Short mmCIF file of C-alpha atoms in Angstrom, two decimals:
data_model
loop_
_atom_site.label_atom_id
_atom_site.label_comp_id
_atom_site.label_asym_id
_atom_site.label_seq_id
_atom_site.Cartn_x
_atom_site.Cartn_y
_atom_site.Cartn_z
CA MET A 1 -50.27 57.92 104.90
CA THR A 2 -51.70 58.89 101.54
CA ILE A 3 -54.36 61.39 100.77
CA LEU A 4 -57.60 60.56 102.61
CA GLN A 5 -56.62 56.88 102.50
CA ASP A 6 -58.30 56.83 99.10
CA TYR A 7 -57.26 53.70 97.18
CA SER A 8 -58.63 55.10 93.91
CA ILE A 9 -55.94 57.82 93.70
CA PRO A 10 -53.28 56.68 91.17
CA ASP A 11 -49.84 56.38 92.75
CA ALA A 12 -50.95 58.68 95.59
CA PRO A 13 -48.42 60.97 97.30
CA LEU A 14 -47.84 61.31 101.05
CA THR A 15 -50.12 63.49 103.12
CA GLU A 16 -48.78 66.18 105.44
CA LEU A 17 -49.04 63.55 108.20
CA GLY A 18 -47.05 61.12 106.13
CA LEU A 19 -44.31 63.66 105.51
CA ALA A 20 -44.19 64.39 109.21
CA GLN A 21 -43.92 60.67 109.93
CA CYS A 22 -40.92 60.51 107.60
CA LYS A 23 -39.25 63.30 109.49
CA GLN A 24 -39.86 61.52 112.80
CA LEU A 25 -38.57 58.28 111.28
CA GLN A 26 -35.29 59.98 110.37
CA GLU A 27 -34.92 61.38 113.88
CA ASP A 28 -35.63 57.96 115.43
CA LEU A 29 -33.16 56.14 113.19
CA ARG A 30 -30.36 58.62 113.87
CA ARG A 31 -31.01 58.50 117.63
CA ASP A 32 -31.88 54.82 118.23
CA LEU A 33 -30.21 52.76 115.48
CA PRO A 34 -26.44 53.24 115.21
CA LEU A 35 -26.51 50.67 112.37
CA ALA A 36 -28.31 53.27 110.22
CA ASP A 37 -25.07 55.22 109.86
CA GLU A 38 -23.46 52.13 108.32
CA ILE A 39 -26.00 51.83 105.50
CA ASP A 40 -24.10 51.67 102.20
CA LEU A 41 -26.97 51.09 99.78
CA ILE A 42 -30.60 52.29 99.72
CA VAL A 43 -33.07 50.26 97.62
CA VAL A 44 -36.43 51.89 96.88
CA SER A 45 -39.72 50.95 95.22
CA PRO A 46 -40.37 53.49 92.42
CA LEU A 47 -43.86 54.38 93.61
CA ARG A 48 -44.31 58.02 94.52
CA ARG A 49 -44.85 57.44 98.26
CA THR A 50 -41.76 55.29 98.70
CA LEU A 51 -39.62 57.78 96.81
CA GLN A 52 -40.90 60.51 99.19
CA THR A 53 -40.32 58.22 102.18
CA ALA A 54 -36.73 57.53 101.16
CA GLN A 55 -36.00 61.24 100.77
CA GLY A 56 -37.72 62.22 103.96
CA GLY A 57 -36.68 59.29 106.16
CA LEU A 58 -33.15 58.64 104.87
CA GLY A 59 -32.30 62.07 103.52
CA TRP A 60 -29.21 62.53 105.62
CA LEU A 61 -27.72 59.38 104.11
CA ILE A 62 -28.65 60.40 100.56
CA GLU A 63 -27.02 63.82 101.10
CA ARG A 64 -23.91 62.05 102.38
CA GLY A 65 -23.68 60.18 99.06
CA VAL A 66 -25.08 56.71 99.91
CA PRO A 67 -26.13 55.21 96.55
CA VAL A 68 -29.90 54.86 95.83
CA GLU A 69 -31.25 52.23 93.48
CA LEU A 70 -34.89 52.15 92.35
CA HIS A 71 -36.28 48.68 91.61
CA ALA A 72 -39.82 47.80 90.51
CA GLU A 73 -39.46 44.40 92.20
CA TRP A 74 -40.10 46.08 95.55
CA GLN A 75 -43.48 47.62 94.56
CA GLU A 76 -46.73 46.91 96.44
CA ASN A 77 -48.84 43.84 95.85
CA SER A 78 -52.23 44.94 94.59
CA ASP A 79 -53.25 46.30 91.21
CA LYS A 80 -55.42 49.05 92.67
CA PRO A 81 -54.68 52.57 91.39
CA CYS A 82 -52.97 53.54 94.66
CA ASP A 83 -50.56 50.57 94.35
CA THR A 84 -49.82 51.04 90.65
CA GLY A 85 -46.87 53.25 89.78
CA THR A 86 -46.46 56.11 87.31
CA ALA A 87 -44.60 55.80 83.99
CA VAL A 88 -40.92 56.69 84.49
CA GLU A 89 -40.97 59.55 81.94
CA THR A 90 -43.82 61.16 83.89
CA ILE A 91 -42.60 60.76 87.46
CA GLN A 92 -38.86 61.25 86.92
CA PRO A 93 -39.05 65.09 86.59
CA HIS A 94 -40.56 65.21 90.08
CA PHE A 95 -37.52 63.45 91.57
CA PRO A 96 -34.60 64.99 89.60
CA THR A 97 -31.89 63.90 92.11
CA LEU A 98 -32.82 60.20 91.73
CA SER A 99 -31.77 57.92 88.87
CA PHE A 100 -34.49 55.72 87.35
CA ALA A 101 -31.95 53.82 85.22
CA THR A 102 -32.38 50.56 87.24
CA VAL A 103 -36.20 50.49 86.97
CA ASP A 104 -37.55 47.57 84.95
CA PRO A 105 -38.85 48.88 81.57
CA ALA A 106 -42.03 46.89 82.21
CA PHE A 107 -42.93 49.23 85.10
CA PRO A 108 -45.65 50.19 85.93
CA ALA A 109 -47.47 47.25 84.28
CA LYS A 110 -49.03 44.77 86.76
CA THR A 111 -48.40 41.71 84.59
CA GLY A 112 -46.04 38.76 84.60
CA HIS A 113 -43.59 39.13 87.47
CA TYR A 114 -45.76 41.92 88.92
CA THR A 115 -49.18 40.26 88.69
CA PHE A 116 -51.35 40.53 91.76
CA SER A 117 -51.47 36.81 92.59
CA GLN A 118 -50.09 34.67 95.38
CA THR A 119 -47.83 32.77 92.98
CA ALA A 120 -46.28 35.90 91.47
CA ILE A 121 -45.83 37.79 94.75
CA LEU A 122 -44.28 34.90 96.65
CA HIS A 123 -41.96 34.33 93.70
CA ARG A 124 -41.09 38.01 93.56
CA GLY A 125 -40.33 38.05 97.28
CA GLU A 126 -37.97 35.10 96.98
CA THR A 127 -36.31 36.75 94.01
CA CYS A 128 -35.82 39.99 95.99
CA ARG A 129 -34.24 38.14 98.94
CA ALA A 130 -31.92 36.29 96.60
CA TRP A 131 -30.93 39.58 94.96
CA LEU A 132 -30.19 41.21 98.31
CA ARG A 133 -28.16 38.17 99.44
CA ALA A 134 -25.97 38.45 96.36
CA ARG A 135 -25.16 42.12 96.86
CA PRO A 136 -21.63 43.01 98.04
CA GLU A 137 -22.79 45.77 100.40
CA LYS A 138 -22.84 45.06 104.13
CA VAL A 139 -25.82 47.12 105.26
CA ILE A 140 -28.76 47.75 102.92
CA ALA A 141 -31.87 49.83 103.55
CA VAL A 142 -35.02 48.80 101.66
CA VAL A 143 -37.87 51.25 101.35
CA SER A 144 -40.86 49.20 100.26
CA HIS A 145 -44.51 48.53 101.11
CA SER A 146 -46.19 46.89 104.07
CA GLY A 147 -48.12 44.29 102.09
CA PHE A 148 -45.20 43.08 99.95
CA LEU A 149 -42.78 43.07 102.89
CA ARG A 150 -45.27 41.17 105.04
CA VAL A 151 -46.23 38.32 102.74
CA GLY A 152 -43.47 38.35 100.17
CA VAL A 153 -40.31 39.12 102.06
CA SER A 154 -40.22 38.85 105.87
CA ASN A 155 -43.56 37.54 107.24
CA ALA A 156 -43.65 40.46 109.67
CA ALA A 157 -46.12 43.35 109.90
CA TYR A 158 -45.18 47.00 109.57
CA ALA A 159 -46.95 50.15 110.75
CA ASN A 160 -46.53 53.32 108.68
CA ALA A 161 -42.99 54.70 109.01
CA ASP A 162 -41.81 51.84 111.16
CA TYR A 163 -38.81 49.63 110.43
CA ARG A 164 -37.39 46.19 111.21
CA VAL A 165 -33.84 44.81 111.01
CA PHE A 166 -32.91 41.35 109.74
CA ASP A 167 -29.91 39.14 109.09
CA PHE A 168 -29.74 36.36 106.53
CA ALA A 169 -29.66 32.91 108.07
CA LYS A 170 -26.30 31.30 108.71
CA GLU A 171 -25.42 28.04 106.96
CA ASP A 172 -25.87 26.07 110.22
CA ASP A 173 -29.39 27.41 110.88
CA VAL A 174 -31.40 24.19 111.31
CA GLU A 175 -34.80 25.72 110.68
CA ALA A 176 -33.60 27.53 107.54
CA ALA A 177 -31.93 24.35 106.22
CA ALA A 178 -35.35 22.81 105.72
CA GLU A 179 -36.32 25.49 103.18
CA ALA A 180 -35.79 25.40 99.41
CA ASN A 181 -33.30 28.34 99.54
CA PRO A 182 -32.08 28.35 103.15
CA GLY A 183 -29.49 31.07 102.56
CA ASN A 184 -32.25 33.52 101.72
CA ARG A 185 -34.11 33.13 105.02
CA LEU A 186 -34.33 36.34 107.08
CA ILE A 187 -33.84 36.32 110.80
CA GLU A 188 -35.17 39.42 112.56
CA TRP A 189 -33.12 41.12 115.23
CA GLU A 190 -34.58 40.72 118.72
CA LEU A 191 -34.33 44.51 119.03
CA THR A 192 -37.17 45.06 116.57
CA ARG A 193 -38.99 41.71 116.93
CA GLU A 194 -39.73 42.03 120.63
CA LYS A 195 -40.54 45.71 120.43
CA GLY A 196 -42.95 45.46 117.50
CA GLY A 197 -40.76 47.30 115.01
CA GLY A 198 -37.95 49.76 115.65
CA ARG A 199 -40.47 52.36 116.69
CA GLY A 200 -42.68 49.93 118.58
CA GLN A 201 -45.74 50.65 116.46
CA SER A 202 -46.06 47.43 114.41
CA PRO A 203 -48.06 44.28 115.21
CA LYS A 204 -46.03 41.44 116.65
CA GLY A 205 -46.12 37.86 115.38
CA TRP A 206 -45.73 35.89 112.14
CA PHE A 207 -47.78 36.85 109.11
CA GLY A 208 -47.94 34.40 106.23
CA PRO A 209 -49.63 34.46 102.81
CA GLU A 210 -52.99 33.89 104.47
CA SER A 211 -52.84 37.43 105.88
CA GLN A 212 -53.29 38.84 102.35
CA PRO A 213 -56.65 38.78 100.56
CA TRP A 214 -55.78 37.21 97.16
CA PRO A 215 -57.68 37.23 93.87
CA THR A 216 -59.94 34.25 93.56
CA THR A 217 -58.17 33.03 90.39
CA ASP A 218 -54.41 32.69 90.03
CA THR A 219 -53.39 32.35 86.37
CA THR A 220 -49.75 33.29 86.80
CA THR A 221 -47.41 31.39 84.47
CA HIS A 222 -43.92 31.53 82.94
CA LEU A 223 -42.05 33.12 85.89
CA ALA A 224 -38.29 33.04 85.90
CA PRO A 225 -36.62 30.78 88.48
CA ALA A 226 -36.46 32.46 91.90
CA SER A 227 -32.80 31.47 92.08
CA ALA A 228 -32.05 34.06 89.38
CA PRO A 229 -32.12 37.49 91.11
CA VAL A 230 -33.50 40.48 89.27
CA PRO A 231 -32.26 42.92 88.27
CA VAL A 232 -29.13 40.88 87.69
CA PRO A 233 -26.06 41.89 89.74
CA VAL A 234 -22.79 39.99 89.49
CA PRO A 235 -23.20 37.32 92.22
CA VAL A 236 -20.52 37.95 94.85
CA PRO A 237 -20.06 35.59 97.80
CA VAL A 238 -20.42 37.80 100.87
CA PRO A 239 -20.90 37.33 104.59
CA ALA A 240 -24.43 37.72 105.98
CA VAL A 241 -25.52 41.28 105.65
CA PRO A 242 -27.91 43.17 107.95
CA THR A 243 -31.02 44.45 106.22
CA VAL A 244 -33.12 47.27 107.53
CA GLU A 245 -36.63 47.34 106.06
CA LEU A 246 -38.67 50.49 106.31
CA ASN A 247 -42.36 50.85 105.84
CA GLY A 248 -43.13 53.91 103.81
CA VAL A 249 -45.69 56.26 105.20
CA ALA A 250 -47.70 56.73 102.04
CA HIS A 251 -51.07 55.13 102.51
CA VAL A 252 -52.75 52.90 105.02
CA PRO A 253 -52.46 49.63 103.13
CA ASP A 254 -54.83 46.66 102.90
CA ASP A 255 -51.98 44.58 104.18
CA VAL A 256 -49.43 45.34 106.86
CA PRO A 257 -45.77 46.60 106.56
CA LYS A 258 -42.49 44.82 107.27
CA GLN A 259 -38.58 44.82 107.33
CA THR A 260 -35.20 42.86 107.11
CA ALA A 261 -31.43 42.46 108.19
CA GLU A 262 -27.98 40.52 108.06
CA GLU A 263 -27.48 42.41 105.17
CA VAL A 264 -28.92 44.93 107.38
CA THR A 265 -31.63 46.09 105.23
CA PRO A 266 -33.73 48.80 106.78
CA GLU A 267 -37.14 48.48 105.19
CA VAL A 268 -39.60 51.29 105.40
CA PRO A 269 -43.13 50.27 104.44
CA ASN A 270 -45.65 52.63 102.98
#
């Protein structure tokens, strides 16, 4: 949760409640999700609240040496001040133990790939799933935002500081085969789907693009093909990887949080 749930605060930090929720998240993950100890990559949106969520909720893994990569592609949907990041040269000194080398130089601009439009966000979500699928790691934690995770990535809702676990669809998945990029389809673990998130605090059900209030005009053009992941890793054929998606506890968003796994990607919304 961010300060006073005020959407006009630029890149708002977590409140004391939000920091406490991060601490509880870490305790719950260590106690209830053995898979969390197998996480071998942490991917984080470079907004202030997600950086704080990663440090507070996954701190034991970071201290152990699990690599952390910051990627602007996982930022929140809207172009409100609270969902717009801070220039790297300004925010980096506040997080000296994290490397910002992987952050897109375009950040924090809300243009092009990051425009607040249905076209851009659905494209960005597909690109992020393709990027995760190409990674060589087996278990990936994603610390992102409820809105983007919900409509762009997993079509599941996330409460603050909750998480979900997904696998990528297998090649013989009939439902996934009907999609444009069937290998990028996420299948949620029953463990978190039936419970309403790993902590049992998230709404159940399927949440599509209609769950997001979109701008009335969509003028997005010239987006790169979704089949080309960004930032560009060397594509490596790998078995399905579990993905744990965590909802950061920064602010109470306009849209709801979500998470993923076969790459087990823990996603923490904020």
